[in-house]
Coordinates of C-alpha atoms in Angstrom, one line a residue:
Chain A
M166 CA -0.1 0.1 -0.1
V167 CA 1.4 3.4 -1.1
F168 CA 1.3 6.1 1.8
D169 CA 0.0 9.2 0.6
D170 CA 1.7 12.0 2.7
R171 CA 0.6 14.7 0.5
P172 CA -0.5 17.4 3.1
N173 CA -4.3 18.6 3.3
R174 CA -5.5 16.7 0.4
T175 CA -9.1 17.5 1.1
M176 CA -11.9 18.6 -1.2
T177 CA -14.5 21.2 -1.2
L178 CA -17.9 20.2 -2.4
H179 CA -21.1 22.2 -3.3
L180 CA -24.1 20.2 -1.8
L181 CA -27.7 20.9 -2.9
V182 CA -29.9 19.1 -0.5
W183 CA -33.3 18.5 0.0
R184 CA -34.6 20.1 3.2
Q185 CA -38.3 19.3 4.3
P186 CA -39.1 20.0 8.2
N187 CA -41.8 17.4 7.9
G188 CA -44.3 15.5 5.8
Q189 CA -46.9 18.3 6.0
T190 CA -44.5 21.1 4.7
H191 CA -43.3 21.5 1.3
G192 CA -39.5 21.0 0.8
K193 CA -36.9 22.5 -1.5
M194 CA -33.4 22.2 -2.3
V195 CA -30.9 24.1 -0.2
P196 CA -27.2 24.8 -1.0
Y197 CA -24.3 24.0 1.3
T198 CA -20.9 23.8 0.8
A199 CA -18.8 21.0 2.5
E200 CA -15.4 21.8 3.2
G201 CA -12.2 19.8 4.4
I202 CA -13.8 16.7 3.2
S203 CA -11.4 14.0 2.9
P204 CA -11.5 11.7 -0.3
D205 CA -11.3 8.5 2.1
M206 CA -14.6 9.6 4.0
S207 CA -17.8 7.8 2.8
F208 CA -20.6 9.7 1.5
L209 CA -22.4 9.5 5.0
E210 CA -19.2 10.6 6.7
M211 CA -19.3 13.5 4.5
L212 CA -22.7 14.4 5.5
D213 CA -21.7 13.8 9.2
V214 CA -19.1 16.6 8.7
V215 CA -21.4 19.0 7.4
N216 CA -23.9 18.3 10.0
E217 CA -21.4 18.8 12.8
G218 CA -20.8 22.1 11.0
L219 CA -24.6 22.9 11.0
I220 CA -25.0 22.2 14.7
R221 CA -22.1 24.4 15.6
K222 CA -23.8 27.2 13.8
G223 CA -27.1 26.2 15.7
E224 CA -28.9 25.2 12.5
E225 CA -31.1 22.2 12.2
P226 CA -28.7 19.2 10.8
I227 CA -29.7 17.3 7.8
A228 CA -31.8 14.3 8.6
F229 CA -30.9 11.1 6.9
D230 CA -31.0 7.3 7.5
S231 CA -28.3 5.2 8.2
D232 CA -27.6 2.0 10.2
C233 CA -24.8 -0.7 9.4
R234 CA -22.8 1.5 7.2
E235 CA -21.3 -1.4 5.3
G236 CA -24.0 -2.0 2.8
I237 CA -26.2 -4.8 4.2
C238 CA -28.8 -3.4 6.2
G239 CA -30.7 -1.2 3.5
S240 CA -31.2 1.9 5.9
C241 CA -29.3 4.4 3.9
A242 CA -31.4 5.7 1.0
L243 CA -30.1 8.8 -0.9
V244 CA -30.5 10.0 -4.4
V245 CA -27.1 11.3 -5.6
N246 CA -27.0 13.2 -8.7
G247 CA -30.2 11.6 -9.9
R248 CA -29.2 8.1 -9.0
A249 CA -30.2 5.9 -6.1
H250 CA -27.2 5.3 -3.9
G251 CA -24.9 7.4 -6.1
P252 CA -23.0 6.7 -9.0
D253 CA -21.5 3.4 -8.4
G254 CA -23.7 0.1 -9.2
G255 CA -23.9 -2.7 -6.9
T256 CA -23.6 -0.6 -3.5
T257 CA -25.6 1.3 -1.1
V258 CA -24.8 5.0 -0.8
C259 CA -22.8 4.2 2.6
Q260 CA -20.4 2.4 0.6
L261 CA -20.1 5.3 -2.0
H262 CA -16.8 7.2 -1.2
M263 CA -15.6 10.9 -1.7
R264 CA -12.8 9.9 -4.0
R265 CA -15.5 9.2 -6.7
F266 CA -16.3 12.8 -6.9
Q267 CA -13.8 15.8 -7.9
N268 CA -12.8 18.6 -5.8
G269 CA -15.5 21.3 -6.4
D270 CA -18.2 19.1 -7.7
T271 CA -21.7 19.9 -7.0
I272 CA -23.7 17.1 -5.8
A273 CA -27.4 17.1 -5.7
I274 CA -28.7 14.9 -2.7
E275 CA -32.6 13.8 -2.9
P276 CA -34.9 11.4 -0.7
W277 CA -36.4 8.5 -2.5
R278 CA -39.4 10.1 -4.1
A279 CA -42.7 8.1 -4.3
R280 CA -46.2 8.7 -2.9
A281 CA -45.9 5.5 -1.3
F282 CA -42.8 6.7 0.5
P283 CA -43.9 9.9 2.3
V284 CA -41.0 12.1 3.7
I285 CA -40.6 12.1 7.4
K286 CA -38.0 14.8 7.4
D287 CA -35.4 15.9 4.8
L288 CA -33.8 12.8 3.2
V289 CA -35.7 10.4 5.6
V290 CA -38.6 8.6 4.2
D291 CA -41.3 6.1 5.5
R292 CA -40.7 3.0 4.0
S293 CA -43.4 1.0 6.0
A294 CA -45.3 0.4 2.6
F295 CA -42.8 -2.4 2.0
D296 CA -43.3 -3.9 5.6
R297 CA -47.0 -3.9 4.7
I298 CA -46.3 -5.5 1.3
I299 CA -44.2 -8.5 3.1
A300 CA -46.9 -8.6 5.9
A301 CA -49.4 -9.3 3.2
G302 CA -48.1 -12.5 2.3
G303 CA -44.1 -12.5 1.9
Y304 CA -43.7 -15.4 4.5
T305 CA -44.7 -19.1 5.0
S306 CA -47.6 -19.5 7.4
I307 CA -47.6 -23.3 7.3
S308 CA -45.2 -25.6 9.5
V309 CA -42.4 -26.3 7.3
G310 CA -40.5 -28.3 10.4
G311 CA -37.1 -27.6 11.6
A312 CA -33.9 -27.2 9.8
P313 CA -33.9 -30.4 7.6
D314 CA -30.8 -32.8 7.2
A315 CA -28.7 -31.8 4.2
N316 CA -30.3 -33.2 1.0
T317 CA -33.5 -34.4 2.5
T318 CA -35.1 -31.8 0.4
L319 CA -33.9 -32.1 -3.2
I320 CA -33.7 -28.9 -4.8
P321 CA -31.8 -28.1 -8.0
K322 CA -28.9 -26.2 -7.7
D323 CA -30.1 -23.5 -10.3
T324 CA -33.2 -23.2 -8.6
V325 CA -31.5 -22.7 -5.1
E326 CA -29.3 -20.0 -6.8
A327 CA -32.1 -18.2 -8.3
A328 CA -34.2 -18.1 -5.0
M329 CA -31.0 -17.0 -3.1
D330 CA -30.4 -14.2 -6.0
A331 CA -33.9 -12.8 -5.1
A332 CA -33.5 -13.3 -1.4
A333 CA -30.5 -10.9 -1.4
C334 CA -33.0 -8.0 -1.5
I335 CA -32.3 -5.6 1.5
A336 CA -35.8 -3.7 1.1
C337 CA -33.8 -0.4 0.8
G338 CA -36.2 1.0 -1.8
A339 CA -33.7 2.0 -4.6
C340 CA -35.8 0.2 -7.3
V341 CA -38.8 2.3 -6.4
A342 CA -36.7 5.5 -6.1
Q343 CA -35.1 4.9 -9.7
C344 CA -38.1 3.8 -11.4
K345 CA -40.0 6.6 -13.4
N346 CA -43.4 5.2 -12.3
A347 CA -42.0 4.7 -8.6
S348 CA -42.8 0.9 -9.0
A349 CA -42.3 -1.6 -6.3
A350 CA -42.4 -4.6 -8.9
L351 CA -38.8 -5.5 -8.4
F352 CA -39.2 -5.7 -4.6
T353 CA -42.5 -7.3 -4.6
G354 CA -41.4 -9.5 -7.4
A355 CA -38.1 -10.7 -5.7
K356 CA -40.0 -11.9 -2.7
I357 CA -42.7 -13.5 -4.6
S358 CA -39.9 -15.3 -6.9
Q359 CA -37.9 -16.4 -4.1
L360 CA -40.7 -18.1 -2.0
A361 CA -42.2 -19.7 -5.0
L362 CA -38.9 -21.1 -6.1
L363 CA -38.4 -23.0 -3.0
P364 CA -40.8 -26.1 -1.7
Q365 CA -41.3 -24.4 1.9
G366 CA -42.8 -21.2 0.0
A367 CA -44.4 -22.9 -3.0
A368 CA -47.3 -24.4 -0.8
E369 CA -48.8 -20.7 -0.6
R370 CA -47.4 -19.3 -3.8
R371 CA -50.7 -18.2 -5.2
R372 CA -52.4 -16.8 -2.2
R373 CA -49.2 -14.9 -1.5
A374 CA -49.0 -13.4 -5.1
L375 CA -52.5 -12.2 -4.9
R376 CA -52.0 -10.7 -1.5
M377 CA -48.7 -9.1 -2.0
V378 CA -49.7 -7.6 -5.5
R379 CA -53.1 -6.4 -4.0
Q380 CA -51.1 -4.5 -1.0
M381 CA -48.4 -3.2 -3.6
D382 CA -51.2 -1.6 -5.7
A383 CA -52.9 -0.2 -2.7
E384 CA -50.0 1.6 -1.4
G385 CA -49.8 3.5 -4.6
F386 CA -46.9 2.3 -6.3
G387 CA -46.7 2.5 -10.0
S388 CA -46.5 -0.2 -12.7
C389 CA -43.5 -1.8 -14.6
S390 CA -42.5 -0.3 -17.8
W391 CA -39.7 -2.7 -18.2
E392 CA -36.7 0.0 -18.3
G393 CA -35.0 -2.1 -15.7
Q394 CA -33.5 1.2 -14.0
C395 CA -34.3 -0.7 -10.8
E396 CA -31.9 -3.4 -11.8
A397 CA -29.3 -0.9 -12.5
V398 CA -29.4 0.7 -9.1
C399 CA -30.2 -2.4 -6.9
P400 CA -27.5 -2.8 -4.6
K401 CA -27.9 -6.4 -4.7
G402 CA -28.2 -6.7 -8.5
I403 CA -31.7 -8.1 -8.3
K404 CA -32.8 -9.1 -12.0
I405 CA -36.1 -7.8 -13.5
T406 CA -36.6 -11.4 -14.3
N407 CA -38.0 -11.7 -10.9
I408 CA -40.8 -9.2 -12.1
A409 CA -41.6 -11.6 -15.0
K410 CA -42.2 -14.4 -12.6
M411 CA -44.3 -12.3 -10.4
V412 CA -46.5 -11.7 -13.6
R413 CA -46.7 -15.3 -14.1
E414 CA -47.2 -16.1 -10.3
Y415 CA -50.1 -13.3 -10.1
N416 CA -51.8 -14.6 -13.6
R417 CA -51.5 -18.3 -12.4
A418 CA -53.3 -17.3 -9.0
A419 CA -55.8 -15.0 -10.5
T420 CA -56.7 -17.7 -13.3
T421 CA -57.1 -20.8 -11.2
G422 CA -59.9 -19.4 -8.9
E423 CA -57.4 -18.9 -5.9
T424 CA -58.8 -16.6 -3.0
S425 CA -56.6 -14.5 -0.9
Chain B
M294 CA -16.7 29.6 -8.7
A295 CA -19.0 31.3 -6.4
T296 CA -19.5 29.5 -3.1
P297 CA -23.1 28.8 -2.6
S298 CA -24.9 30.4 0.4
R299 CA -24.7 28.7 3.8
T300 CA -27.7 30.3 5.2
V301 CA -30.7 28.0 5.6
S302 CA -34.2 29.2 4.8
K303 CA -36.6 29.9 7.5
S304 CA -39.0 27.2 6.9
V305 CA -35.6 24.8 7.8
L306 CA -35.1 26.7 11.1
A307 CA -38.8 26.7 12.0
P308 CA -39.5 25.1 15.2
P309 CA -40.3 21.2 14.8
A310 CA -43.6 20.7 13.7
P311 CA -45.6 17.8 15.6
P312 CA -44.1 14.3 14.2
T313 CA -45.3 13.1 11.3
Q314 CA -48.1 10.7 11.7
R315 CA -46.5 7.2 11.2
R316 CA -48.7 4.6 9.2
P317 CA -49.1 1.3 10.9
Y318 CA -46.5 -1.6 9.9
T319 CA -49.3 -3.9 9.6
S320 CA -52.5 -3.2 7.9
S321 CA -56.1 -4.3 7.4
V322 CA -56.4 -6.2 4.0
A323 CA -56.3 -4.0 1.2
P324 CA -59.2 -3.9 -1.0
T325 CA -59.2 -6.3 -4.0
R326 CA -59.3 -4.7 -7.4
S327 CA -60.6 -6.8 -10.4
Y328 CA -57.8 -8.2 -12.4
F329 CA -57.7 -5.8 -15.2
N330 CA -57.3 -3.1 -12.7
T331 CA -54.5 -4.3 -11.0
S332 CA -51.1 -3.1 -11.9
I333 CA -50.1 -6.3 -13.4
G334 CA -53.3 -7.0 -15.2
T335 CA -53.5 -3.6 -16.6
K336 CA -49.8 -4.1 -18.1
V337 CA -51.3 -7.5 -19.4
L338 CA -53.7 -5.7 -21.4
I339 CA -51.6 -3.2 -22.7
G340 CA -48.9 -6.0 -23.7
A341 CA -51.8 -8.4 -25.3
T342 CA -53.3 -5.5 -27.4
G343 CA -50.0 -4.0 -28.3
L344 CA -48.7 -7.4 -29.4
L345 CA -52.1 -7.9 -31.6
L346 CA -51.6 -4.5 -33.1
F347 CA -48.1 -5.6 -34.0
G348 CA -49.4 -8.5 -35.8
Y349 CA -51.8 -6.2 -37.5
L350 CA -48.9 -4.0 -38.7
I351 CA -46.9 -6.9 -40.2
L352 CA -49.8 -8.0 -42.3
H353 CA -50.6 -4.2 -43.3
L354 CA -46.8 -3.9 -44.2
L355 CA -46.8 -7.1 -46.3
G356 CA -50.0 -6.2 -48.1
N357 CA -48.8 -2.6 -48.7
L358 CA -45.5 -3.7 -50.4
L359 CA -47.5 -5.2 -53.2
V360 CA -47.7 -1.7 -54.2
F361 CA -44.2 -2.5 -55.9
L362 CA -45.9 -5.1 -57.9
G363 CA -47.9 -2.3 -59.8
P364 CA -51.4 -1.0 -60.2
E365 CA -53.0 -4.4 -61.0
T366 CA -51.7 -6.6 -58.0
F367 CA -52.1 -3.9 -55.7
N368 CA -55.6 -3.1 -56.4
S369 CA -56.9 -6.6 -56.8
Y370 CA -55.3 -7.3 -53.3
S371 CA -57.2 -4.2 -51.9
H372 CA -60.3 -5.3 -53.7
L373 CA -60.1 -8.9 -52.1
L374 CA -59.7 -7.1 -48.8
I375 CA -62.4 -4.6 -49.1
K376 CA -65.1 -6.8 -50.5
N377 CA -64.3 -9.7 -48.0
P378 CA -67.6 -10.0 -45.5
L379 CA -65.1 -10.5 -42.9
I380 CA -63.6 -7.2 -43.3
V381 CA -66.2 -5.5 -41.0
P382 CA -66.0 -7.6 -38.0
V383 CA -62.3 -7.7 -38.4
E384 CA -62.3 -4.0 -38.3
I385 CA -64.7 -3.6 -35.5
G386 CA -62.3 -5.9 -33.5
L387 CA -59.0 -3.9 -34.7
G388 CA -60.7 -0.8 -33.4
A389 CA -61.5 -2.6 -30.1
I390 CA -58.1 -3.4 -29.7
F391 CA -57.0 -0.1 -30.5
L392 CA -59.3 1.4 -28.0
V393 CA -58.5 -0.8 -25.1
H394 CA -54.7 -0.3 -25.8
I395 CA -55.3 3.6 -25.8
Y396 CA -57.4 3.6 -22.6
K397 CA -55.4 1.3 -20.6
A398 CA -52.1 3.1 -21.6
V399 CA -53.4 6.4 -20.7
T400 CA -54.9 5.4 -17.6
N401 CA -51.7 3.7 -16.6
F402 CA -49.6 6.7 -17.6
I403 CA -51.6 8.8 -15.3
A404 CA -51.8 6.4 -12.2
N405 CA -47.7 6.2 -12.9
R406 CA -47.3 9.9 -12.8
R407 CA -49.5 10.1 -9.7
A408 CA -47.0 7.4 -8.1
R409 CA -44.4 10.2 -7.9
P410 CA -46.2 13.7 -7.0
V411 CA -42.9 15.4 -6.2
R412 CA -40.4 15.0 -9.2
Y413 CA -36.8 14.9 -8.8
H414 CA -34.6 18.1 -8.8
R415 CA -31.8 16.0 -11.0
T416 CA -32.5 12.9 -12.9
A417 CA -29.9 10.8 -14.5
W418 CA -30.2 7.4 -16.8
T419 CA -28.4 4.6 -15.0
G420 CA -27.1 2.8 -18.0
R421 CA -26.7 -0.8 -18.4
P422 CA -28.4 -3.3 -17.6
S423 CA -31.1 -0.7 -17.6
R424 CA -33.1 -0.8 -21.3
K425 CA -34.1 2.6 -20.8
S426 CA -33.9 4.6 -24.1
L427 CA -35.4 7.4 -25.9
A428 CA -38.1 5.1 -27.0
S429 CA -39.0 3.8 -23.9
S430 CA -39.2 7.1 -22.1
T431 CA -41.6 8.6 -24.7
M432 CA -44.2 5.7 -25.3
I433 CA -47.1 8.0 -24.3
F434 CA -46.0 10.5 -26.8
S435 CA -45.2 8.3 -29.6
G436 CA -48.5 6.7 -29.0
I437 CA -50.3 10.0 -29.1
I438 CA -48.5 11.0 -32.4
I439 CA -49.4 7.3 -33.7
L440 CA -53.2 7.9 -32.6
V441 CA -53.2 11.2 -34.5
F442 CA -51.8 9.7 -37.7
V443 CA -53.9 6.7 -37.9
L444 CA -57.0 9.1 -37.9
I445 CA -55.4 11.2 -40.7
H446 CA -54.2 8.2 -42.5
L447 CA -57.8 6.8 -42.4
V448 CA -59.4 10.1 -43.7
Q449 CA -56.7 10.2 -46.4
F450 CA -56.9 6.5 -47.9
K451 CA -60.0 4.4 -46.2
Y452 CA -62.4 7.6 -46.5
G453 CA -60.4 9.2 -49.2
P454 CA -61.5 9.8 -52.8
E455 CA -63.1 6.7 -54.3
Y456 CA -61.6 6.4 -57.7
V457 CA -62.6 3.3 -59.6
V458 CA -60.6 1.5 -62.2
A459 CA -62.1 -1.2 -64.8
Q460 CA -59.9 -4.2 -64.0
G461 CA -60.1 -8.2 -64.1
S462 CA -63.7 -9.5 -64.0
S463 CA -65.3 -7.0 -61.6
E464 CA -68.0 -5.5 -63.9
A465 CA -68.3 -2.2 -61.5
G466 CA -64.6 -2.0 -61.6
V467 CA -62.2 -2.0 -58.4
R468 CA -61.2 1.0 -56.1
D469 CA -58.0 2.4 -57.5
L470 CA -56.1 2.9 -54.4
Y471 CA -52.9 2.8 -56.4
R472 CA -53.8 5.9 -58.1
L473 CA -54.9 7.4 -54.5
E474 CA -51.5 6.6 -53.3
L475 CA -49.8 8.1 -56.3
E476 CA -51.7 11.4 -55.6
V477 CA -51.1 11.5 -51.9
F478 CA -47.5 10.7 -52.0
G479 CA -47.3 13.2 -54.8
N480 CA -47.3 15.8 -52.4
I481 CA -43.9 16.1 -50.6
L482 CA -45.6 17.4 -47.4
N483 CA -47.5 14.2 -47.0
V484 CA -44.2 12.1 -47.8
V485 CA -42.4 13.8 -45.1
F486 CA -45.3 13.7 -42.5
Y487 CA -45.4 9.9 -43.2
A488 CA -41.7 9.3 -43.0
F489 CA -41.9 11.3 -39.5
C490 CA -44.8 8.9 -38.5
M491 CA -43.1 6.0 -39.3
L492 CA -40.2 6.9 -37.5
V493 CA -42.3 7.3 -34.4
V494 CA -44.1 4.0 -35.1
G495 CA -40.5 2.5 -35.0
S496 CA -39.6 4.2 -31.7
H497 CA -42.8 3.1 -30.3
L498 CA -42.0 -0.7 -31.3
W499 CA -38.3 -0.2 -30.4
H500 CA -39.6 -0.6 -26.8
G501 CA -42.9 -2.0 -27.2
I502 CA -42.3 -5.6 -28.9
A503 CA -39.8 -7.0 -26.1
S504 CA -41.5 -5.3 -23.3
A505 CA -45.1 -6.6 -24.3
F506 CA -43.6 -10.1 -24.0
D507 CA -42.2 -9.1 -20.5
S508 CA -45.6 -7.7 -19.4
L509 CA -47.2 -11.1 -20.2
G510 CA -44.6 -12.7 -18.1
A511 CA -42.7 -14.3 -21.2
D512 CA -39.2 -14.3 -19.8
H513 CA -36.5 -16.8 -20.6
P514 CA -32.8 -16.6 -19.6
R515 CA -31.9 -17.5 -23.3
F516 CA -34.5 -16.3 -25.4
T517 CA -35.2 -12.8 -23.7
P518 CA -31.7 -11.4 -24.4
L519 CA -32.2 -12.4 -28.0
L520 CA -35.8 -11.1 -28.4
L521 CA -34.4 -7.9 -26.8
R522 CA -32.3 -7.7 -29.9
V523 CA -34.4 -9.2 -32.6
A524 CA -37.3 -6.8 -31.5
K525 CA -35.2 -3.7 -32.3
V526 CA -34.2 -5.0 -35.8
V527 CA -37.9 -5.8 -36.4
A528 CA -39.0 -2.3 -35.3
A529 CA -36.6 -0.9 -37.8
V530 CA -37.7 -3.1 -40.7
I531 CA -41.0 -2.3 -40.0
A532 CA -40.5 1.6 -40.0
L533 CA -38.1 1.6 -43.0
G534 CA -40.5 -0.7 -45.0
F535 CA -43.5 1.6 -44.5
M536 CA -41.3 4.6 -45.1
A537 CA -40.2 3.1 -48.4
I538 CA -43.5 3.4 -50.0
P539 CA -44.2 7.4 -49.8
F540 CA -40.4 7.9 -50.8
W541 CA -40.5 5.2 -53.6
V542 CA -44.0 7.1 -55.0
F543 CA -42.8 10.3 -54.8
F544 CA -39.0 9.6 -56.6
F545 CA -39.9 6.7 -58.7
A546 CA -43.6 5.8 -59.3
R547 CA -45.0 9.0 -60.1
Q548 CA -42.7 9.6 -62.9
G549 CA -43.6 6.4 -64.4
A550 CA -47.3 7.1 -64.1
V551 CA -46.9 10.7 -65.9
S552 CA -44.7 9.5 -68.7

C-alpha cells in the first residue's frame, strides 16, 4: 500500500440538499458547502461533517437514514445526482466514497421520491409500505419443520441460486426511487419469486402472489415499464426477470380461482 | 466559482412540527381490485393488445408492399380485402383492440405519474443493465402521435376519394387505391409527414415489442436477451418498410405514371 503523505488533500464540495421539516410542509433544495472533506470519507461521513458544522452554527442538521454503514442493512437511502445510492452500481450509498467525486463538484442529494414513501424529514422517508407488502404474504404460514438434514429436500442447484439471488433484497427501496413510475415491482417480485422457487414457500405461492400484489397496488406504487432502471441501481443486483416471474405467479393465481 | 450561500431558509429553521403521523406497519386487508385494474392486469392488457396491433402492422406492411408489383396486383389485393365479408367484424375488432390499448395506456400513465407527486430535482439514466432508451421514455408521446396519424391516415385513404378503375372480371370495376396513393404521395408534405410518423411507429415498437412479452410474463434466460435484440431489428424493418412506399412513389412511381 502506498502511503499518501501529501498534506491537506481535502476536497470542497457544493451540495444541494433536499430540506423538508416534516411531511406536512413543502421542501426545497438548499445549497451547502462541504469543506475539508477527505477523499477517503464515505458519503455519509461527509454528511456527518456537514451536520457537525450545522450544529456548531446552531442550525438544524440534515436528517438522513443510516444504520450498518457496510452495505447490508438497507437503511441508507439517498438519490445522489439523480441516481439512487449514487454513481456506483452494486452498492448502497454508505459504501460510496468521496474519492468518486472531484474537488469542487456540485452534488444534488434527494430522498427517495414516491407517493408510497412519504418524507418524514429531509432525506428520511417512511418505507413502511414495504413492511405492509411483506406482511400481506411475504412469509410461509405453514409449518415447514425445523432445519432439515442436508439433501433431504432435493432442490436443483439452479433453483436454489435463483431463489438466493432474489432473497438478497435488503428492502432499501432504490428500485422504487429510480423507477420512473415509482414501481415496487422489483421488490415485490423478488419476494414472490424467492418463495415460489422453494418447496417451503411454494405451498402458498398463489395466495401470496394475490395478496402481495394487492397490497403493492393499494400502497400507490406505479406499474412496471420494463426499463430496468431498478436492476441497474439495486445494490444487490436483483434482476427484473423476477418481475416477469411475479407476473406469471400472479396470473396463475388469478386464473385458477384462488382466493386470498 | 462562487461559494453557494450557507444560510438556511426560515422554513428549515422553523420550530419542529409535531412528528409526522406514522402509518401502521401492519395493515388491514387492502381492497381487492378486479384483475384488469391491477398493475399487473393493466400491463397484461396493454402488452397483449400491443402485440395484436404489432401483428396487424406486419400484415398491413406485407399487403402494402404489393404496391411495388404495380397497380393491377395492388388493386386486386385491396379489392379482395375491401369486399371480404369478414372485413367489417375484423375492423370492429381492430378498433376495439386500439381503444383498449389506448384507454389502458393512458390511465396507466396517469396512475404512474401520480405515484411520484414530487419530481426529482436532478435525474440521471443509469446505463446498463437498464434498457431505458429515448423510445422507452416517450411511449405515451409516440402513442399519441400514432393515434393522430392513424386518424389522418384513415381519412386520407380508407375514407379518401373513391377512384374506380376497370380491372379483371369485376364489372363495376375496383377501387383504384394505387392512383390514390400516387396522388397522396405526390405531395412532398405528405411524404415528410408519413416518414416522420413511421419513425415514431418504429420508436414505439423499439421498446414495445420486447416489453409486451415481458408484460405477459414471458421471460427466458436465453430467449429474452435474443428477443431484446431481434425486436429492435424488427421495429427498424417495419418502420423502414412503411417509409419506403411514400419515398418510392414520390421519387420513382409518380414519374413512371406521368410519362
